[in-house]
mmCIF file of C-alpha atoms in Angstrom:
data_model
loop_
_atom_site.group_PDB
_atom_site.id
_atom_site.type_symbol
_atom_site.label_atom_id
_atom_site.label_comp_id
_atom_site.label_asym_id
_atom_site.label_seq_id
_atom_site.Cartn_x
_atom_site.Cartn_y
_atom_site.Cartn_z
ATOM 1 C CA MET C 118 0.000 0.000 0.000
ATOM 2 C CA PHE C 119 2.789 2.428 0.863
ATOM 3 C CA TYR C 120 4.521 1.648 -2.417
ATOM 4 C CA GLU C 121 1.315 2.334 -4.373
ATOM 5 C CA PHE C 122 0.990 5.750 -2.740
ATOM 6 C CA GLN C 123 4.668 6.441 -3.444
ATOM 7 C CA LYS C 124 4.163 5.524 -7.125
ATOM 8 C CA ILE C 125 1.217 7.932 -7.413
ATOM 9 C CA VAL C 126 3.078 10.819 -5.763
ATOM 10 C CA THR C 127 6.178 10.136 -7.876
ATOM 11 C CA SER C 128 4.050 10.077 -11.044
ATOM 12 C CA ILE C 129 2.404 13.401 -10.182
ATOM 13 C CA VAL C 130 5.751 15.038 -9.402
ATOM 14 C CA LEU C 131 7.251 13.653 -12.622
ATOM 15 C CA VAL C 132 4.318 14.975 -14.698
ATOM 16 C CA LEU C 133 4.674 18.418 -13.099
ATOM 17 C CA ILE C 134 8.419 18.461 -13.809
ATOM 18 C CA VAL C 135 7.840 17.452 -17.437
ATOM 19 C CA VAL C 136 5.056 20.034 -17.978
ATOM 20 C CA PHE C 137 6.972 22.910 -16.399
ATOM 21 C CA GLY C 138 10.190 21.774 -18.054
ATOM 22 C CA ILE C 139 8.600 21.753 -21.513
ATOM 23 C CA ASN C 140 7.111 25.189 -20.834
ATOM 24 C CA LYS C 141 10.488 26.583 -19.766
ATOM 25 C CA VAL C 142 12.341 25.036 -22.726
ATOM 26 C CA SER C 143 9.721 26.282 -25.215
ATOM 27 C CA ASN C 144 9.989 29.806 -23.753
ATOM 28 C CA ILE C 145 13.754 29.682 -24.263
ATOM 29 C CA ILE C 146 13.483 28.362 -27.828
ATOM 30 C CA PHE C 147 10.535 30.503 -28.957
ATOM 31 C CA LYS C 148 11.117 33.936 -27.489
ATOM 32 C CA SER C 149 7.881 35.911 -27.585
ATOM 33 C CA GLU C 150 7.660 39.684 -27.458
ATOM 34 C CA GLU C 151 4.655 41.851 -26.751
ATOM 35 C CA GLY C 152 2.942 43.276 -29.816
ATOM 36 C CA ILE C 153 2.899 46.967 -30.612
ATOM 37 C CA VAL C 154 -0.342 48.834 -30.057
ATOM 38 C CA ALA C 155 -1.798 50.350 -33.222
ATOM 39 C CA TYR C 156 -2.007 53.823 -31.717
ATOM 40 C CA LYS C 157 -0.651 55.467 -28.633
ATOM 41 C CA VAL C 158 -1.769 58.253 -26.340
ATOM 42 C CA GLU C 159 1.119 59.594 -24.347
ATOM 43 C CA ALA C 160 0.539 61.229 -21.004
ATOM 44 C CA VAL C 161 1.859 64.700 -20.392
ATOM 45 C CA SER C 162 4.968 65.376 -18.402
ATOM 46 C CA GLU C 163 4.053 67.157 -15.202
ATOM 47 C CA GLN C 164 6.237 70.210 -15.982
ATOM 48 C CA ALA C 165 4.742 70.712 -19.423
ATOM 49 C CA THR C 166 1.245 71.908 -20.136
ATOM 50 C CA SER C 167 -1.725 70.012 -18.807
ATOM 51 C CA LYS C 168 -2.509 68.678 -22.266
ATOM 52 C CA VAL C 169 -2.138 65.144 -23.521
ATOM 53 C CA GLU C 170 -0.011 64.863 -26.618
ATOM 54 C CA GLU C 171 -1.902 62.698 -29.022
ATOM 55 C CA VAL C 172 -0.032 60.304 -31.241
ATOM 56 C CA LEU C 173 -3.109 58.730 -32.658
ATOM 57 C CA ASP C 174 -5.062 59.048 -35.803
ATOM 58 C CA MET C 175 -8.416 60.564 -34.837
ATOM 59 C CA ALA C 176 -10.244 58.653 -37.581
ATOM 60 C CA THR C 177 -8.958 55.374 -36.149
ATOM 61 C CA PHE C 178 -9.908 56.435 -32.642
ATOM 62 C CA ILE C 179 -13.430 57.528 -33.613
ATOM 63 C CA SER C 180 -13.967 54.268 -35.516
ATOM 64 C CA LEU C 181 -13.756 52.444 -32.158
ATOM 65 C CA GLY C 182 -17.057 53.943 -31.035
ATOM 66 C CA ASN C 183 -20.685 53.838 -32.034
ATOM 67 C CA VAL C 184 -23.595 56.130 -31.233
ATOM 68 C CA GLU C 185 -25.764 53.498 -29.504
ATOM 69 C CA HIS C 186 -22.951 52.584 -27.111
ATOM 70 C CA GLY C 187 -22.351 56.303 -26.576
ATOM 71 C CA LYS C 188 -25.985 56.779 -25.593
ATOM 72 C CA LYS C 189 -25.569 54.102 -22.897
ATOM 73 C CA VAL C 190 -22.270 55.492 -21.606
ATOM 74 C CA PHE C 191 -23.658 59.047 -21.635
ATOM 75 C CA LYS C 192 -26.030 58.027 -18.825
ATOM 76 C CA LYS C 193 -23.036 58.632 -16.531
ATOM 77 C CA CYS C 194 -22.989 62.219 -17.817
ATOM 78 C CA ALA C 195 -26.773 62.696 -17.728
ATOM 79 C CA ALA C 196 -26.760 63.147 -13.957
ATOM 80 C CA CYS C 197 -25.096 66.534 -14.489
ATOM 81 C CA HIS C 198 -25.650 67.386 -18.179
ATOM 82 C CA SER C 199 -28.614 67.623 -20.530
ATOM 83 C CA ILE C 200 -28.011 66.639 -24.164
ATOM 84 C CA LYS C 201 -31.486 67.370 -25.568
ATOM 85 C CA GLU C 202 -32.188 70.346 -27.801
ATOM 86 C CA GLY C 203 -33.358 73.153 -25.558
ATOM 87 C CA GLY C 204 -32.243 71.173 -22.499
ATOM 88 C CA LYS C 205 -31.613 73.126 -19.328
ATOM 89 C CA ASN C 206 -28.332 73.456 -17.526
ATOM 90 C CA LYS C 207 -28.013 71.149 -14.564
ATOM 91 C CA ILE C 208 -24.951 70.885 -12.345
ATOM 92 C CA GLY C 209 -23.046 71.035 -15.631
ATOM 93 C CA PRO C 210 -23.910 72.969 -18.793
ATOM 94 C CA ALA C 211 -26.325 71.684 -21.431
ATOM 95 C CA LEU C 212 -24.397 69.828 -24.134
ATOM 96 C CA TRP C 213 -26.710 70.153 -27.153
ATOM 97 C CA SER C 214 -24.536 71.263 -30.119
ATOM 98 C CA VAL C 215 -21.386 71.314 -27.995
ATOM 99 C CA MET C 216 -19.149 70.450 -30.960
ATOM 100 C CA LEU C 217 -17.401 73.554 -32.333
ATOM 101 C CA ARG C 218 -18.622 75.588 -29.359
ATOM 102 C CA LYS C 219 -15.869 77.414 -27.476
ATOM 103 C CA SER C 220 -15.313 76.196 -23.949
ATOM 104 C CA GLY C 221 -17.132 78.409 -21.474
ATOM 105 C CA GLU C 222 -19.257 80.011 -24.199
ATOM 106 C CA LEU C 223 -22.758 78.880 -23.215
ATOM 107 C CA GLU C 224 -24.736 81.771 -21.794
ATOM 108 C CA ASN C 225 -26.598 81.422 -18.508
ATOM 109 C CA TYR C 226 -24.096 78.937 -17.050
ATOM 110 C CA ASN C 227 -21.549 79.821 -14.375
ATOM 111 C CA TYR C 228 -18.309 78.257 -15.668
ATOM 112 C CA SER C 229 -15.116 77.937 -13.648
ATOM 113 C CA LYS C 230 -12.336 80.440 -14.374
ATOM 114 C CA ALA C 231 -10.251 77.572 -15.750
ATOM 115 C CA LEU C 232 -12.841 76.649 -18.369
ATOM 116 C CA LEU C 233 -13.514 80.270 -19.281
ATOM 117 C CA SER C 234 -9.816 80.938 -19.832
ATOM 118 C CA HIS C 235 -9.274 77.650 -21.693
ATOM 119 C CA GLY C 236 -10.689 79.280 -24.817
ATOM 120 C CA LYS C 237 -10.458 76.283 -27.126
ATOM 121 C CA THR C 238 -13.177 74.944 -29.373
ATOM 122 C CA TRP C 239 -14.673 71.548 -28.581
ATOM 123 C CA SER C 240 -13.571 69.162 -31.325
ATOM 124 C CA PHE C 241 -13.154 65.389 -31.512
ATOM 125 C CA SER C 242 -9.580 65.711 -30.290
ATOM 126 C CA GLU C 243 -10.322 68.258 -27.559
ATOM 127 C CA LEU C 244 -13.232 66.216 -26.183
ATOM 128 C CA ASN C 245 -11.124 63.055 -26.249
ATOM 129 C CA GLY C 246 -8.500 64.646 -24.015
ATOM 130 C CA PHE C 247 -11.061 66.235 -21.724
ATOM 131 C CA LEU C 248 -13.147 63.082 -21.295
ATOM 132 C CA LEU C 249 -10.045 61.018 -20.560
ATOM 133 C CA LYS C 250 -9.239 63.022 -17.418
ATOM 134 C CA PRO C 251 -11.048 66.363 -17.097
ATOM 135 C CA SER C 252 -9.038 67.516 -14.078
ATOM 136 C CA LYS C 253 -5.738 67.098 -15.935
ATOM 137 C CA TRP C 254 -6.907 68.393 -19.316
ATOM 138 C CA ILE C 255 -8.177 71.686 -17.892
ATOM 139 C CA LYS C 256 -6.634 72.162 -14.468
ATOM 140 C CA GLY C 257 -8.922 73.937 -12.036
ATOM 141 C CA ASN C 258 -12.231 73.144 -13.746
ATOM 142 C CA LYS C 259 -15.210 72.342 -11.505
ATOM 143 C CA MET C 260 -16.159 69.047 -13.148
ATOM 144 C CA GLY C 261 -15.893 66.313 -10.530
ATOM 145 C CA PHE C 262 -16.020 63.418 -13.002
ATOM 146 C CA ALA C 263 -12.933 61.163 -12.965
ATOM 147 C CA GLY C 264 -13.013 60.529 -16.721
ATOM 148 C CA LEU C 265 -13.547 57.696 -19.192
ATOM 149 C CA LYS C 266 -10.464 55.504 -19.445
ATOM 150 C CA ASP C 267 -11.895 53.117 -22.008
ATOM 151 C CA GLU C 268 -11.220 54.351 -25.553
ATOM 152 C CA LYS C 269 -14.375 52.765 -26.966
ATOM 153 C CA ASP C 270 -16.454 54.526 -24.291
ATOM 154 C CA ARG C 271 -14.825 57.905 -25.033
ATOM 155 C CA ALA C 272 -15.143 57.518 -28.802
ATOM 156 C CA SER C 273 -18.777 56.451 -28.441
ATOM 157 C CA VAL C 274 -19.702 59.364 -26.159
ATOM 158 C CA ILE C 275 -18.016 61.802 -28.553
ATOM 159 C CA LEU C 276 -19.986 60.341 -31.478
ATOM 160 C CA TYR C 277 -23.199 60.572 -29.440
ATOM 161 C CA MET C 278 -22.491 64.183 -28.488
ATOM 162 C CA ASN C 279 -21.667 65.025 -32.108
ATOM 163 C CA GLU C 280 -24.942 63.501 -33.275
ATOM 164 C CA ASN C 281 -26.900 65.540 -30.721
ATOM 165 C CA SER C 282 -26.309 68.774 -32.531
ATOM 166 C CA SER C 283 -28.062 71.091 -34.931
ATOM 167 C CA GLN C 284 -25.028 70.718 -37.216
ATOM 168 C CA PRO C 285 -23.078 67.493 -36.532
ATOM 169 C CA LEU C 286 -19.465 67.636 -37.657
ATOM 170 C CA PRO C 287 -18.302 65.318 -40.422
ATOM 171 C CA LEU C 288 -16.373 62.393 -38.964
ATOM 172 C CA PRO C 289 -12.583 62.560 -39.263
#
């Protein structure tokens, strides 16, 4: 009986050694390297401006999203923003026709000094950076949202916001 148990344990140990040994040898023979991502968004150095330097093709980025997914993801935004035509300002400004609007331009909304002085026009690229991390993109703005890390989510929300406009922009 003892010898039977010893045979079983020895067999299990031998199988483990063979499996891990083959794995180790195959890793030595067939060296694998990580693939290169098709596009890259580099974070800003802290001393530089608060902008993200984009090294991505906006058309490729936008192609990741779709309007229906953007409508679902926008529900996170709907707590503070209205997207409907004629929608009222909530905690945040109404976002109907936000594309090509200058930041801080909507009348009857009390913007932060940071957003008022930002002075850029909302475009696909500008919204991408802002939605990634609003507090880094425009330092000092009042928006308490952490951002959308997922590229598909950001691209989809941007497409949804573009579609909710009196004059949607042509896609890049």
